Every structure is written in C-alpha cells, then in structure tokens.
Amino acid sequence: MNTLCSKLDRSFIALSALLLCIWPLQGTIALRNILLGLGLVAAILWWLRCRHTVTLKGSRADWLPLIGINLLLLWVVVHYLFIGADAQAQWSELKGTWLRVLMACAIGIITGLVLQRQISQLYLLWLGIGASFTYLFGDYLLVALNQGYRDWE
C-alpha cells in the first residue's frame, strides 16, 4: 500500500506542476481539461487509498480557506437550485466553469495533503509556475520588442 501511495504522491505532484505550467498558456484548454479530469480521478484514488497516511494539522484558522472554497461551491449549487432565474444558463455554467473549478479545488486540496508528506517535492510546483512565468514573460518581451521596432520606423 505504501508503494502505491508513494507512486500516487509523485504522480500527483507532477500532474499539479504540469497544470500550473500550462494553465495560463493560450491554446491549452484541451490539455487543461484532460489534466483536470486525470487529476480528479487521481485525487479520488488518492483519497480512497492514501488518506490514512496523512495527519491533518493546523489551527482552526488554517482551515478557513478550505471552508471558504467549499462554501463558495455550495453557494453556486444553492443559487442554481433555489434562486437563479435562468436555469439553462446556470446549468451551462455549472457544467463548464464551475465543474473545472471543483476539479481544480480537489486537485489543490490533495496536492496540499501530499505536500505534508512530500515537502521535498515542492520545488516541482515552483518549477511549473516558473516555467509558465518564463514563457509568458518571453512572449510578452517578443511582442513588446516587435511593437517597439515598428513604432521606430
């Protein structure tokens, strides 16, 4: 069982790092959705097989962000069921944007739990963020330089 959990931990950190890397990039929506789906399946599998390996730490204040996220998702469903005027448009939003938010939240929560055990793997998440930032900055720099050269002519 520990071998499975260890493999799931590493896979989960790699998947999270890849998601962080490609999330802000244009033209990656299909890859994002595939990774979110795989991440949700991995999160459920991790929760079923490995949750016993983590002890939940922290004060009550440490739980506020998690409680807030869950309350927000609950509010969206309550709004759809009891308050909303345009049920069809809201259902479309629930199946689209909010479903992806739910999957990303599940991935983020499990990633946090995995990092409690594998804090040495945190650098992979920073690598993913740094790679996307580097790409976006380079892309911005190229556009800015090309625009600047055209203005000088």
Tab-separated table of C-alpha atoms in Angstrom, residues 2-3 10 17 28 51 54 72 78 98 136 146 153:
chain	number	residue	atom	x	y	z
A	2	ASN	CA	2.806	2.437	0.838
A	3	THR	CA	4.353	1.821	-2.572
A	10	ARG	CA	4.857	11.601	-7.072
A	17	ALA	CA	3.194	21.028	-11.616
A	28	THR	CA	-4.010	24.613	-23.991
A	51	ARG	CA	-5.798	9.463	3.195
A	54	VAL	CA	-1.696	11.964	6.433
A	72	LEU	CA	-18.457	29.087	-2.402
A	78	VAL	CA	-27.851	26.584	-3.878
A	98	TRP	CA	-17.738	25.553	-12.038
A	136	LEU	CA	4.744	34.357	-20.682
A	146	ASN	CA	8.405	43.820	-32.215
A	153	GLU	CA	10.266	53.036	-38.358
